[in-house]
């Protein structure tokens, strides 16, 4: 794992067997305060609207509704809260326009598999964990952990806990408890308003979610961040702290490991497959469509065999690219048609297997007779392409621009209109370099059509569809 921290962003690359598998991105501009925990002072209690306002250090006081107040549930708000009282609150919703943030006293601490709910006493298990056997296994483990570590406090088991070992769950309980103790201590020690706890920075989130025996090294290009990560890892897996290293070389870390080049590749729609053929990835707002294209057929195998093996290669590549590009939501993969149901099944199985490396939840529907596979992939963040890019002004997001032939005909027509069709004299046409190149072979045709001598000139400043016609 490689972390690059610079001006306004943190980027983390995860390499598996030397190949880039995941990219994570955090920008300062998109950081939010939801989940932050503050020590605040009650400024106003308004029994008429069952609400209170809490100063947590922002321009606008935070809003606290009675259902988010701890204590006797039936009581009026002014019997549980008093003006001037110091309380711990967590931001549930960000401030919108004139309103301050909405807060709750029912603080929760999310981990990788579990959410610690220190003011609750029940244990809940995510509905998304469907198998009765797995639910029972988790319940048994969590009941023991709550009794031994948490003194009966509440815990919610997240969907991510599916398949987690008892050891992993225990590690997390310890970590959450330590975090909670720190928050309480800070609450005792510091005057309000003060920030007690912030959801982790990306560098720490990655450590929380991924750091394990399987991570060979976590290399960080900032001494401060490295220190922070080490301190954090010591809290739950001290035996791994030596794997958090400082990257010292002068070559920028992402350049040294060839990641910058791979990031450029993420924007390309076409990805070649190892033995010919390719996949074409098209991300739209509502769904992502992926096409599989054949390579050249080799003589030794039958067409059906070649197609099946291309599809299997594509299945691996699609799984890899979804993870790398962090594409979420609905995805449709159009594999090349296969005649035999058994071959369609083979491709389906290869795809399901390849998706196992992904930490995001994936649900795959059975392959259709036309070779389509539909799937959904959990969307935690924006896709990398969506984060890095905005709609192309040149093609207005369509991915297509006027062909050079269309441009040539358009330009000829304009010249004709400018000259009124009168022959003689010369004309200079300034073009985007690639369009100029495409026009070169057509030079005679253009001159003949417009009845003037034409000089084609390159102007690197021009966009593909732009041109200038100058009468001389
Ligand atoms: Zn475009």
PDB file of C-alpha atoms in Angstrom, residues 168 210-217 240 243:
ATOM      1  CA  UNK A 168     -10.749  -9.970  13.711  1.00  0.00           C
ATOM      2  CA  UNK A 210      -7.011  -3.307   5.229  1.00  0.00           C
ATOM      3  CA  UNK A 211      -3.927  -3.524   7.473  1.00  0.00           C
ATOM      4  CA  UNK A 212      -3.315  -7.196   8.219  1.00  0.00           C
ATOM      5  CA  UNK A 213      -0.650  -9.903   8.010  1.00  0.00           C
ATOM      6  CA  UNK A 214      -1.233  -9.914   4.259  1.00  0.00           C
ATOM      7  CA  UNK A 215      -0.015  -6.361   3.843  1.00  0.00           C
ATOM      8  CA  UNK A 216       3.676  -6.500   3.048  1.00  0.00           C
ATOM      9  CA  UNK A 217       4.324  -2.804   3.546  1.00  0.00           C
ATOM     10  CA  UNK A 240       2.263  -4.750  12.229  1.00  0.00           C
ATOM     11  CA  UNK A 243       5.352  -2.430   8.168  1.00  0.00           C
TER      12      UNK A 243
END
